[in-house]
mmCIF file of C-alpha atoms and ligand atoms in Angstrom:
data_model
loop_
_atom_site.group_PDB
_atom_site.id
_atom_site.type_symbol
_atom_site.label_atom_id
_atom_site.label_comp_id
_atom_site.label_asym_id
_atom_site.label_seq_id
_atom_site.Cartn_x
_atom_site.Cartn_y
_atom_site.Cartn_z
ATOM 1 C CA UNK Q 356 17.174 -32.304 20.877
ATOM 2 C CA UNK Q 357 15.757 -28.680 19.480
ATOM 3 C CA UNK Q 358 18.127 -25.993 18.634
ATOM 4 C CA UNK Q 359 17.536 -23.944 22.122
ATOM 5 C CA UNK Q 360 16.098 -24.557 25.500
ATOM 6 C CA UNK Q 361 14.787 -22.439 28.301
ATOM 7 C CA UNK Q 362 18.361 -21.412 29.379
ATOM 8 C CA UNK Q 363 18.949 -20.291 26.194
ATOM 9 C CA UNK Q 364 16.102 -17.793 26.402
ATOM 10 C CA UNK Q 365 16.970 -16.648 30.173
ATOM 11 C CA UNK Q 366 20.643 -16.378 29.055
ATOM 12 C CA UNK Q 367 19.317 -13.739 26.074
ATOM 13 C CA UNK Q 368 16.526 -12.294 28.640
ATOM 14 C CA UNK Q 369 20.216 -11.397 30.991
ATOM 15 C CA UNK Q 370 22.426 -10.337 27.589
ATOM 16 C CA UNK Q 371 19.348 -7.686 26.420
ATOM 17 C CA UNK Q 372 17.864 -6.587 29.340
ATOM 18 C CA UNK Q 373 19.100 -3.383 29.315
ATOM 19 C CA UNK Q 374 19.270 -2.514 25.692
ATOM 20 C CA UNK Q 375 15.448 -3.300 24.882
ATOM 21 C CA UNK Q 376 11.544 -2.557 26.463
ATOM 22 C CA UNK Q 377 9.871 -4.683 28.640
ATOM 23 C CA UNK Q 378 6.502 -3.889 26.666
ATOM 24 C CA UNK Q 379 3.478 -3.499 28.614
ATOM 25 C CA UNK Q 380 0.765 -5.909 28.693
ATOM 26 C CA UNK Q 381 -2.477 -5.203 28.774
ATOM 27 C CA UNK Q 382 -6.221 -5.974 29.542
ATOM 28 C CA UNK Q 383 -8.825 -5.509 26.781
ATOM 29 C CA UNK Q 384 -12.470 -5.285 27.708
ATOM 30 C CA UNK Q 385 -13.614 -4.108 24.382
ATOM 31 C CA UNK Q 386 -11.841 -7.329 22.671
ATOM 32 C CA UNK Q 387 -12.927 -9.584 25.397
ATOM 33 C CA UNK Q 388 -16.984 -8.432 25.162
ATOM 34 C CA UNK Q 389 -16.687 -8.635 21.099
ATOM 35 C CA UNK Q 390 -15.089 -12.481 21.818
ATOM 36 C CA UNK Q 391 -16.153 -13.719 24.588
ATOM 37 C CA UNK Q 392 -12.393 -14.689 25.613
ATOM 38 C CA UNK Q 393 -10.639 -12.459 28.255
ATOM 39 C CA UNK Q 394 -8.347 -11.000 25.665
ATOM 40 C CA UNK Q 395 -4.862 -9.637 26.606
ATOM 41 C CA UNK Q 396 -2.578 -7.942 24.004
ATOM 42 C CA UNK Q 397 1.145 -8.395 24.418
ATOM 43 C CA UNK Q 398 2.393 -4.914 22.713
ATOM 44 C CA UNK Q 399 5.832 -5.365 21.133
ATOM 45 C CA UNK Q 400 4.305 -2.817 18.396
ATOM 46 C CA UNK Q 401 6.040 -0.393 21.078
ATOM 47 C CA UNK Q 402 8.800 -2.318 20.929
ATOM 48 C CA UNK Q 403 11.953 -0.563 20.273
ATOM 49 C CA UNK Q 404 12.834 -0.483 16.494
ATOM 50 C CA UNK Q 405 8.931 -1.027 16.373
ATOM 51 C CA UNK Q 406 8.803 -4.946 16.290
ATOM 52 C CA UNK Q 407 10.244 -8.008 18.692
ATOM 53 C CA UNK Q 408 12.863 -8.470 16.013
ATOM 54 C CA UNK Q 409 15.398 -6.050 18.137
ATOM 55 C CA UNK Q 410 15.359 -8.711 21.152
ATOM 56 C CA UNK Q 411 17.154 -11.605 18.357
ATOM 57 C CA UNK Q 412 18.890 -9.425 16.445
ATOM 58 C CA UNK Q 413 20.831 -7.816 20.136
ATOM 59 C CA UNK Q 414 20.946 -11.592 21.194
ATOM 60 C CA UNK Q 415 22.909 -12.486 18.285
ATOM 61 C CA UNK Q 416 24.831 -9.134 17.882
ATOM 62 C CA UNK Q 417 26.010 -9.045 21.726
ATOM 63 C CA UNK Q 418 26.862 -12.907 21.631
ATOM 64 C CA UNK Q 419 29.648 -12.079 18.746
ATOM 65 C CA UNK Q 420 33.206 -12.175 20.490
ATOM 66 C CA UNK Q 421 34.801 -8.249 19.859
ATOM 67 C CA UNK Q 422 37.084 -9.189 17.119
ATOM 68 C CA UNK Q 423 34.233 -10.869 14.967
ATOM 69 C CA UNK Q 424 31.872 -7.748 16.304
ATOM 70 C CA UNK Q 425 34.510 -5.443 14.460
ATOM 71 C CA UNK Q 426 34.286 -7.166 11.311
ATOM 72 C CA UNK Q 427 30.649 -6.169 10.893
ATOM 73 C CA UNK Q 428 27.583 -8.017 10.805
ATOM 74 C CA UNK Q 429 25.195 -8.360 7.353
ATOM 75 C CA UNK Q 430 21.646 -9.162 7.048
ATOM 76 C CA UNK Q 431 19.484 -9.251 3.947
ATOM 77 C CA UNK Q 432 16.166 -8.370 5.212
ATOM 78 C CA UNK Q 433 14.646 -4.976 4.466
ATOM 79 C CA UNK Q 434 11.830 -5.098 6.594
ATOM 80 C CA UNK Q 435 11.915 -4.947 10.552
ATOM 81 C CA UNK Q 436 14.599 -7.245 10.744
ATOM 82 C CA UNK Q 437 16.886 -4.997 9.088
ATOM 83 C CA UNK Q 438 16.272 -2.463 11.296
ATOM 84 C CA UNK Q 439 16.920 -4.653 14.151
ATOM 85 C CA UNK Q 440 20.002 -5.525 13.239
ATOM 86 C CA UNK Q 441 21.413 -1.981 12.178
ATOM 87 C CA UNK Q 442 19.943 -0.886 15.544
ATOM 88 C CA UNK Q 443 21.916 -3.530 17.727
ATOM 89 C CA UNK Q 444 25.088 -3.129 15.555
ATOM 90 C CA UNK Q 445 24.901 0.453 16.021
ATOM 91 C CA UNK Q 446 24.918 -0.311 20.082
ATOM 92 C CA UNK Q 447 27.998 -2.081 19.960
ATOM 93 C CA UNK Q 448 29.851 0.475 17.466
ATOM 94 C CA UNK Q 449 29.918 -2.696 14.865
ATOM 95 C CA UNK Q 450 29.415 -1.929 11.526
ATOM 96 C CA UNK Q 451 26.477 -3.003 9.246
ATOM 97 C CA UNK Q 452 25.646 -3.478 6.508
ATOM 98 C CA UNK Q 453 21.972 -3.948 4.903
ATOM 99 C CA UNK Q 454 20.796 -5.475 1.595
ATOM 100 C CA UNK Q 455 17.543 -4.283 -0.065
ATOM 101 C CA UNK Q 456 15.579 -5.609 -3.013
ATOM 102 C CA UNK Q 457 16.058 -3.260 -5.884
ATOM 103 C CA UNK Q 458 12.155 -2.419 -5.543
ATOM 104 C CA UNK Q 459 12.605 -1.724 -1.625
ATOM 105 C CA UNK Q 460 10.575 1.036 -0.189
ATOM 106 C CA UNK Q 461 12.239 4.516 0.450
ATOM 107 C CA UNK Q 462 10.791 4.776 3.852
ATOM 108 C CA UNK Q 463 11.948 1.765 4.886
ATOM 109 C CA UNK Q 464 15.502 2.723 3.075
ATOM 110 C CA UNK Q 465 15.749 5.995 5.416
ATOM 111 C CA UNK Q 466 14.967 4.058 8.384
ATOM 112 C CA UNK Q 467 17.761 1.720 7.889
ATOM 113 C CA UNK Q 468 20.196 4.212 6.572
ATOM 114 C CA UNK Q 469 19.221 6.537 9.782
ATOM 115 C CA UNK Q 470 20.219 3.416 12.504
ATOM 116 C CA UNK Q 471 23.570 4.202 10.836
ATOM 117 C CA UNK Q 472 23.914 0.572 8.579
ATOM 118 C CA UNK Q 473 25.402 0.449 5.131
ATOM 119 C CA UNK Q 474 22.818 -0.356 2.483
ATOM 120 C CA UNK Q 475 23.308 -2.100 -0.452
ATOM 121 C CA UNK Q 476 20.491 -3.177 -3.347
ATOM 122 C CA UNK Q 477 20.478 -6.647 -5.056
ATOM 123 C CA UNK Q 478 18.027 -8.262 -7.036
ATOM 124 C CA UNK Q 479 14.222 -8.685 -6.396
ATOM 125 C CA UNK Q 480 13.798 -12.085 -4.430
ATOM 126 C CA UNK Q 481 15.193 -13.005 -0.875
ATOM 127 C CA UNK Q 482 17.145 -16.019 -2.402
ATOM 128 C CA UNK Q 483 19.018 -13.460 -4.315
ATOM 129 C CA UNK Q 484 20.011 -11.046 -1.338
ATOM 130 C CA UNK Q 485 20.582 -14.185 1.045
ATOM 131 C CA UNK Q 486 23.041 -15.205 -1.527
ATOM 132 C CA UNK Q 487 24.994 -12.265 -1.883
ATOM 133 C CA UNK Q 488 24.975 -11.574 2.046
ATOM 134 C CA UNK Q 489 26.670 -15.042 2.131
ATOM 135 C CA UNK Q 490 28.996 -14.500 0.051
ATOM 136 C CA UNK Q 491 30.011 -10.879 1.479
ATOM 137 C CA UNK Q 492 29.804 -12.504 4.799
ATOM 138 C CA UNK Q 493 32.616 -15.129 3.350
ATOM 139 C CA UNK Q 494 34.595 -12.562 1.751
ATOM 140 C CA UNK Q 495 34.728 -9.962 4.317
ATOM 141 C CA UNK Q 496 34.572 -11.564 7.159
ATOM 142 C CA UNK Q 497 31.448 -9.965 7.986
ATOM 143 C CA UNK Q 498 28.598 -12.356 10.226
ATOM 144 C CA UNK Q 499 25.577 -13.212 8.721
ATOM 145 C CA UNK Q 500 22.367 -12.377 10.894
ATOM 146 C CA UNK Q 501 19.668 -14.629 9.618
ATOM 147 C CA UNK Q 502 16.239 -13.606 10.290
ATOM 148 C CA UNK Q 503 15.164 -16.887 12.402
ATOM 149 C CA UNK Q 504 16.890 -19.622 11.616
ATOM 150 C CA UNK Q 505 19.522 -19.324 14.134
ATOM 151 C CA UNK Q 506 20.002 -20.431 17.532
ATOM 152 C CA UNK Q 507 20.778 -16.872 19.219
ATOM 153 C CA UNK Q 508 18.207 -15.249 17.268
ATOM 154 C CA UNK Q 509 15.466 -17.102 18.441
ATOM 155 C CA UNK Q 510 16.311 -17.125 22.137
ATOM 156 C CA UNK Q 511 16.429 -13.886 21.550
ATOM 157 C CA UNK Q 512 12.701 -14.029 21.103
ATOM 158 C CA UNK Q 513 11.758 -16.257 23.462
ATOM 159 C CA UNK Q 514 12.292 -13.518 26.023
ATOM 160 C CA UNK Q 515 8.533 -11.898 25.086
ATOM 161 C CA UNK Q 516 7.010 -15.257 26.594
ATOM 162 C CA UNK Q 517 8.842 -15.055 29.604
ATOM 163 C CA UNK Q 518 7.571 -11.830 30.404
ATOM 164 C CA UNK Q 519 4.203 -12.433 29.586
ATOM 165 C CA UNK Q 520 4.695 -15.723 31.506
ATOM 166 C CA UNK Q 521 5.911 -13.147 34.637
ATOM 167 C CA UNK Q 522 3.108 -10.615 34.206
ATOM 168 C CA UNK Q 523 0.044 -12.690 33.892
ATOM 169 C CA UNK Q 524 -0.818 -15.740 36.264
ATOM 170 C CA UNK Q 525 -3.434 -18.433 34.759
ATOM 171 C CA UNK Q 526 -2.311 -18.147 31.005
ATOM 172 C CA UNK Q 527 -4.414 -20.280 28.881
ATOM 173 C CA UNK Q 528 -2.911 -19.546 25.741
ATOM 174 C CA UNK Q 529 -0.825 -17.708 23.834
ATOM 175 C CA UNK Q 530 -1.430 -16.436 20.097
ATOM 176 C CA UNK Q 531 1.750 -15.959 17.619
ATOM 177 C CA UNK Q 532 2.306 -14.541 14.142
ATOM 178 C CA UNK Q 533 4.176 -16.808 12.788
ATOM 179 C CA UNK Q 534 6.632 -16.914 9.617
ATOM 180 C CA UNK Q 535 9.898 -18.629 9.555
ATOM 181 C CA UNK Q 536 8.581 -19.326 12.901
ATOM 182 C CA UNK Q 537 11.805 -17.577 14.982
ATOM 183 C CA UNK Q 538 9.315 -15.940 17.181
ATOM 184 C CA UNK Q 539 6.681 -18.758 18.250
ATOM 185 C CA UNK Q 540 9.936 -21.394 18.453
ATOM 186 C CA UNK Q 541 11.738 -19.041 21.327
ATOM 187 C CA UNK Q 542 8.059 -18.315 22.637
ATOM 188 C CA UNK Q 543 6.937 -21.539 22.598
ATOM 189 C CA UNK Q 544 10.202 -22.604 24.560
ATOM 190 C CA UNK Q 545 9.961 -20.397 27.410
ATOM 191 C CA UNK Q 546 6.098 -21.270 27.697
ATOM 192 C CA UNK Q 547 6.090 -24.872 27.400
ATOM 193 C CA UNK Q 548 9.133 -25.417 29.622
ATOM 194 C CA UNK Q 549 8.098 -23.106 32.113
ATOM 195 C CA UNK Q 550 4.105 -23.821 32.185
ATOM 196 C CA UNK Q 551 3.264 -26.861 30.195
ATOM 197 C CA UNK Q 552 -0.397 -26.325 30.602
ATOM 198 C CA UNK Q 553 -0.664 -23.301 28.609
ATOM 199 C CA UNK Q 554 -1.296 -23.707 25.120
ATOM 200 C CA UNK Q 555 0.717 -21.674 22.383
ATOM 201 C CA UNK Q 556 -1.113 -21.500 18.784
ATOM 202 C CA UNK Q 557 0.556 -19.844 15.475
ATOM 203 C CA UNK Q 558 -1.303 -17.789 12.872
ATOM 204 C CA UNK Q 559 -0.546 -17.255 9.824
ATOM 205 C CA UNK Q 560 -2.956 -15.037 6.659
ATOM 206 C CA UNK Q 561 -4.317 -17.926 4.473
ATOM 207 C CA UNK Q 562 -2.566 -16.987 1.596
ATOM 208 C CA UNK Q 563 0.905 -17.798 3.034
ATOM 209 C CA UNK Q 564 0.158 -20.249 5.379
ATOM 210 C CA UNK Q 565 3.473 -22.833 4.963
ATOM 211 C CA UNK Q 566 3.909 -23.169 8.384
ATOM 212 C CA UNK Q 567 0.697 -24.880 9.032
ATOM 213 C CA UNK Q 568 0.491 -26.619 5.493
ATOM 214 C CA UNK Q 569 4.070 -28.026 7.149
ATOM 215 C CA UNK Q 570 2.684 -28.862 10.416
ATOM 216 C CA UNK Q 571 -0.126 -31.048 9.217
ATOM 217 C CA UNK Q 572 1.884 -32.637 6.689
ATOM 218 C CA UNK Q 573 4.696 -33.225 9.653
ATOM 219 C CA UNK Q 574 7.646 -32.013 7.727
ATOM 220 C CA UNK Q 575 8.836 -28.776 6.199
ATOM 221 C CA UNK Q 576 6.651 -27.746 2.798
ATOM 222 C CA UNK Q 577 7.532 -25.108 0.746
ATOM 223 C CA UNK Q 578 4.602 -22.917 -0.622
ATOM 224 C CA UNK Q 579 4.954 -21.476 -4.298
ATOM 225 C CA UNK Q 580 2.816 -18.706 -4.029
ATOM 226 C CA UNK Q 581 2.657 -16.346 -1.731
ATOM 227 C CA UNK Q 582 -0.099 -13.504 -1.118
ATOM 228 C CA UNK Q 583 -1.224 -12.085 1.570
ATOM 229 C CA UNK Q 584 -1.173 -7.997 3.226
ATOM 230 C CA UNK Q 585 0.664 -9.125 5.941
ATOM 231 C CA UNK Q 586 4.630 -8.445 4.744
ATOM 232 C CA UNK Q 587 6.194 -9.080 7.534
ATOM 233 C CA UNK Q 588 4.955 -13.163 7.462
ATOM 234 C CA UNK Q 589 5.429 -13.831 3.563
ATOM 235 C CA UNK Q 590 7.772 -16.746 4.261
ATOM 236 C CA UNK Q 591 7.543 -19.642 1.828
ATOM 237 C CA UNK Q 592 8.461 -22.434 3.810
ATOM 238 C CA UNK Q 593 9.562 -22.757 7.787
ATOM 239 C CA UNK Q 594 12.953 -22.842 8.949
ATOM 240 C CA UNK Q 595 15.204 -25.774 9.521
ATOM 241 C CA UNK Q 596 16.002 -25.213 13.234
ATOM 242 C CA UNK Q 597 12.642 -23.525 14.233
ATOM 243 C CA UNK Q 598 10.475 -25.938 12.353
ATOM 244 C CA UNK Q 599 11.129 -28.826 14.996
ATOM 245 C CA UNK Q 600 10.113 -26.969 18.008
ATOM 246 C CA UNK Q 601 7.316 -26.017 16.356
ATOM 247 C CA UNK Q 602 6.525 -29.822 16.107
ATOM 248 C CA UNK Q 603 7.671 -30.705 19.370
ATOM 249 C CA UNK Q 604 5.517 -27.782 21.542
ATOM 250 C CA UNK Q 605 3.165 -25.973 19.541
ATOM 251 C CA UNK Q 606 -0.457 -26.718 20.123
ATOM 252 C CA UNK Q 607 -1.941 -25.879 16.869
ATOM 253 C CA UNK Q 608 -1.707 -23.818 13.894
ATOM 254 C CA UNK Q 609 -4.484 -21.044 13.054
ATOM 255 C CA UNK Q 610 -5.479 -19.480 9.710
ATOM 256 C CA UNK Q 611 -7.342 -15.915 9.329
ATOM 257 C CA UNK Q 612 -8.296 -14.057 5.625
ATOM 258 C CA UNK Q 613 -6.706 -10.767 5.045
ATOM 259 C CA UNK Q 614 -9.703 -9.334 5.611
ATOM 260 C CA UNK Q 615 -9.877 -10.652 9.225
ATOM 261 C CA UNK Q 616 -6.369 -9.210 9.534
ATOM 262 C CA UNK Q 617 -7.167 -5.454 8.419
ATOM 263 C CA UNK Q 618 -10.519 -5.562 10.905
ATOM 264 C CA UNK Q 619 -8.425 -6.239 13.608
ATOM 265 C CA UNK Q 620 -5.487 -4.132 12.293
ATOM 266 C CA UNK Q 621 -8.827 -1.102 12.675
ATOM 267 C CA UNK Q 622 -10.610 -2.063 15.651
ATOM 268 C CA UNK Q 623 -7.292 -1.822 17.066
ATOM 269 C CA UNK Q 624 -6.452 1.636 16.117
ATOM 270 C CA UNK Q 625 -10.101 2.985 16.491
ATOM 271 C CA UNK Q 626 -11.008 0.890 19.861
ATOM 272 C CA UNK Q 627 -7.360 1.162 22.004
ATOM 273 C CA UNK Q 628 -5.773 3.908 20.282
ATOM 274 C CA UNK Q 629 -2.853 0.952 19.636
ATOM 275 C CA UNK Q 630 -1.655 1.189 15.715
ATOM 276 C CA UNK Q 631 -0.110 -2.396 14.806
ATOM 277 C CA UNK Q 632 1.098 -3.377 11.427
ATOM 278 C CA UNK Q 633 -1.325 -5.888 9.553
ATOM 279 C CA UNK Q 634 1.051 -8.836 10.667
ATOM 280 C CA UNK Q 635 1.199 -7.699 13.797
ATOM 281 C CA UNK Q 636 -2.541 -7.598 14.000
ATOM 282 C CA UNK Q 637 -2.774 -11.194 13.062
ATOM 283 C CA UNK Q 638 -2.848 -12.774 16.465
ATOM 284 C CA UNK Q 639 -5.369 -10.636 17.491
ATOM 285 C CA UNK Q 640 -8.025 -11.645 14.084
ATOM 286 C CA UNK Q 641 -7.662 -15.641 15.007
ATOM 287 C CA UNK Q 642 -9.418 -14.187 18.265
ATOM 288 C CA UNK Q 643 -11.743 -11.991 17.034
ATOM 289 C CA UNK Q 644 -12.644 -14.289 13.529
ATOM 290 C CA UNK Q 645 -13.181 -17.292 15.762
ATOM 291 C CA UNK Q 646 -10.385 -19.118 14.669
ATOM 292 C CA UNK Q 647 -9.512 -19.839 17.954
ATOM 293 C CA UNK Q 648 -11.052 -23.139 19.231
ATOM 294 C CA UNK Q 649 -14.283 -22.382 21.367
ATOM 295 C CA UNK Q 650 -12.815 -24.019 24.518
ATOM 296 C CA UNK Q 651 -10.994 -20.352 25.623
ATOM 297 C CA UNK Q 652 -13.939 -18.815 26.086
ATOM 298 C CA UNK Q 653 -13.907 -17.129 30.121
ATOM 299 C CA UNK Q 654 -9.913 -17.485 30.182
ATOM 300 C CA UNK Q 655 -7.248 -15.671 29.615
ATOM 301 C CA UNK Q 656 -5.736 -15.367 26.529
ATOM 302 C CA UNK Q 657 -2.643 -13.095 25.322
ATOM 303 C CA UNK Q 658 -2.348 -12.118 21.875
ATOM 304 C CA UNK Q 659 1.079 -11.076 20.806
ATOM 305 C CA UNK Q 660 0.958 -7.925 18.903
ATOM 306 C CA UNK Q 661 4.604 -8.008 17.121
ATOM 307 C CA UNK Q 662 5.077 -4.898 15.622
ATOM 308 C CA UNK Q 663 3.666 -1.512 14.432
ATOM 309 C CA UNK Q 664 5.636 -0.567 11.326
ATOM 310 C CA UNK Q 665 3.897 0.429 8.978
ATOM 311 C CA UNK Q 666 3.866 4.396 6.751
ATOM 312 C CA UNK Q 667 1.199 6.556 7.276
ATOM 313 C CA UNK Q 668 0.214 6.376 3.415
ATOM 314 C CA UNK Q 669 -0.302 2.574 3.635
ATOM 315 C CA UNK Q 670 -2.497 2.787 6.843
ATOM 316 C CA UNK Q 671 -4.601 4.945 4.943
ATOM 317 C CA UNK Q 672 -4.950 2.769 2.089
ATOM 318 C CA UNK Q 673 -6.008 -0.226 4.834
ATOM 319 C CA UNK Q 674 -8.371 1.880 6.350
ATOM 320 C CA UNK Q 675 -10.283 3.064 2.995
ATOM 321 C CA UNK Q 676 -10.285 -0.467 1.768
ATOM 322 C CA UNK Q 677 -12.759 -1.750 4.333
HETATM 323 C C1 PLP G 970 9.262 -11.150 11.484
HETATM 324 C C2 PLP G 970 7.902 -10.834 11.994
HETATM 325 C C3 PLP G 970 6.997 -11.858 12.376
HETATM 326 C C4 PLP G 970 7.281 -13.329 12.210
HETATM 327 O O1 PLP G 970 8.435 -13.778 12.858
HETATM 328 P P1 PLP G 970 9.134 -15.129 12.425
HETATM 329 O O2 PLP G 970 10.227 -15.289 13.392
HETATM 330 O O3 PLP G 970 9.606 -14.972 11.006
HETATM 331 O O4 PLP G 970 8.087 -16.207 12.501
HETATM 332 C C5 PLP G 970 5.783 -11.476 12.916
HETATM 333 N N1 PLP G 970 5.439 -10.180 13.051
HETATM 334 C C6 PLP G 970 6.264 -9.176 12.684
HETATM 335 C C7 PLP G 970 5.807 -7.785 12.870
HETATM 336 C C8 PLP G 970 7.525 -9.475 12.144
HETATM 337 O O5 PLP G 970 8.346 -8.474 11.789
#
């Protein structure tokens, strides 16, 4: 038994249908000449809130009953999650409340703070804002949204595959980022027990590549080190619910360089006019670096472009550096 099934991800698909974007999926011929694969690009960079994490975060926000909903919800994540959840709180008149690393960035501080949620600042590592969020959660009554490790959250996700599932006949695979692996778990659920013949791969930068280190090794392996550009993927070791169903339906996990990352993170901007952050550029680079096994070559393949976050004065760092 995994943590969620295919009903779980139709059930989310019915509960956030109306709050979030069915994002558009489209055809690239200058992708699929450079690869040789006929490349499709999934684009939850236009996602609302900018990334896929909206579609958990409103899963697990509208599943609350209305006296636990009034309490308020907490999260400790600074990055797109964070935004998610202020964003779905904010659509149910709940409360929420935010908590930052001490070093956060101010952009990412306004964007927060301007979806309405509370923020607070603790500490400089995720153990230390996951710990206080707990403990507020326990003292206040508040619910704790975790990032993936949750049942609600990652139907939540799951909902991406079955639209792609819905807009594109003869899927041969699909490509994930993947991190605590909330995303490609719900993903790989809907796929799998939908349309086992399609093949679902993860990706992950090589300097933070736990998931894959865990997958080989067949259980969960924390990395000590982490380094790579892409921020929204620098996750030390899978999660505890997700991790199975990455085991049980996931084809094979991919690594790419950073480098590979930024060139597709560019070609993207200059080539479709699409700007994705550099994690959310990551499925596309196992395509384009030839990570992906040779075998996909002449069929179709859908590369999940999770989100497009990123400030104007890092971009133009990215793009100087190569
Ligand atoms: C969170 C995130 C991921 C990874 O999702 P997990 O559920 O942690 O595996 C990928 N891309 C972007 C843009 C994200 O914000």
């Amino acid at each position: 038994m995994t943590a969620i099934s295919l009903s779980d991800v139709l059930d989310a698909r019915e509960r956030i249908s109306g709050v979030i974007h069915r994002t558009p999926l489209i055809y690239s011929r200058t992708f699929t000449l450079i690869s040789g694969v006929k490349v499709y690009l999934k684009l939850e960079n236009l996602q609302k809130t900018g990334s896929f994490k909206i579609r958990g975060a409103c899963n697990k926000v509208f599943s609350l009953s209305p006296e636990d909903g009034r309490k308020g919800v907490i999260t400790a994540s600074s990055g797109n999650h964070g935004q998610a959840v202020a964003y779905a709180a904010r659509m149910r008149g709940y409360d929420a409340t935010v908590i930052m690393p001490e070093c956060g960035s101010a952009a990412k501080a306004a964007s927060i703070k301007g979806y309405g949620a509370e923020l607070l600042y603790c500490g400089t590592t995720s153990d230390q804002r996951i710990s206080l969020a707990k403990e507020m959660s326990a003292e206040r009554g508040l619910t704790f949204v975790p990032p993936y490790d949750d049942p609600c959250v990652m139907a939540g996700q799951g909902s991406v595959g079955l639209e792609i599932m819905e807009d594109l006949e003869d899927v041969a695979a699909v490509i994930v980022p993947t991190g605590g692996c909330g995303l490609i778990s719900g993903v790989a659920t809907a796929i799998k027990e939908k349309n086992p013949g399609a093949s679902v791969f993860g990706v992950e930068p090589d300097g933070s590549n736990s998931t894959g280190i865990s997958f080989r090794a067949g259980v969960r392996t924390a990395l000590e080190d982490i380094n790579t550009v892409a921020d929204g993927i620098r996750t030390t070791v899978p999660g505890e619910l997700t991790f199975p169903v990455v085991q049980r339906y996931v084809d094979d996990m991919l690594t790419v360089t950073d480098g590979d990352v930024l060139s597709a993170q560019r070609l993207m901007l200059e080539r479709c006019k699409l700007l994705a952050e550099p994690t959310g550029a990551v499925s596309l680079s196992a395509i384009l670096s030839g990570a992906l096994p040779d075998k996909f070559k002449g069929r179709r393949v859908v590369a999940l472009i999770s989100g497009g976050n990123v400030s104007m004065s890092q971009l133009a760092e990215y793009l100087s550096a190569n």
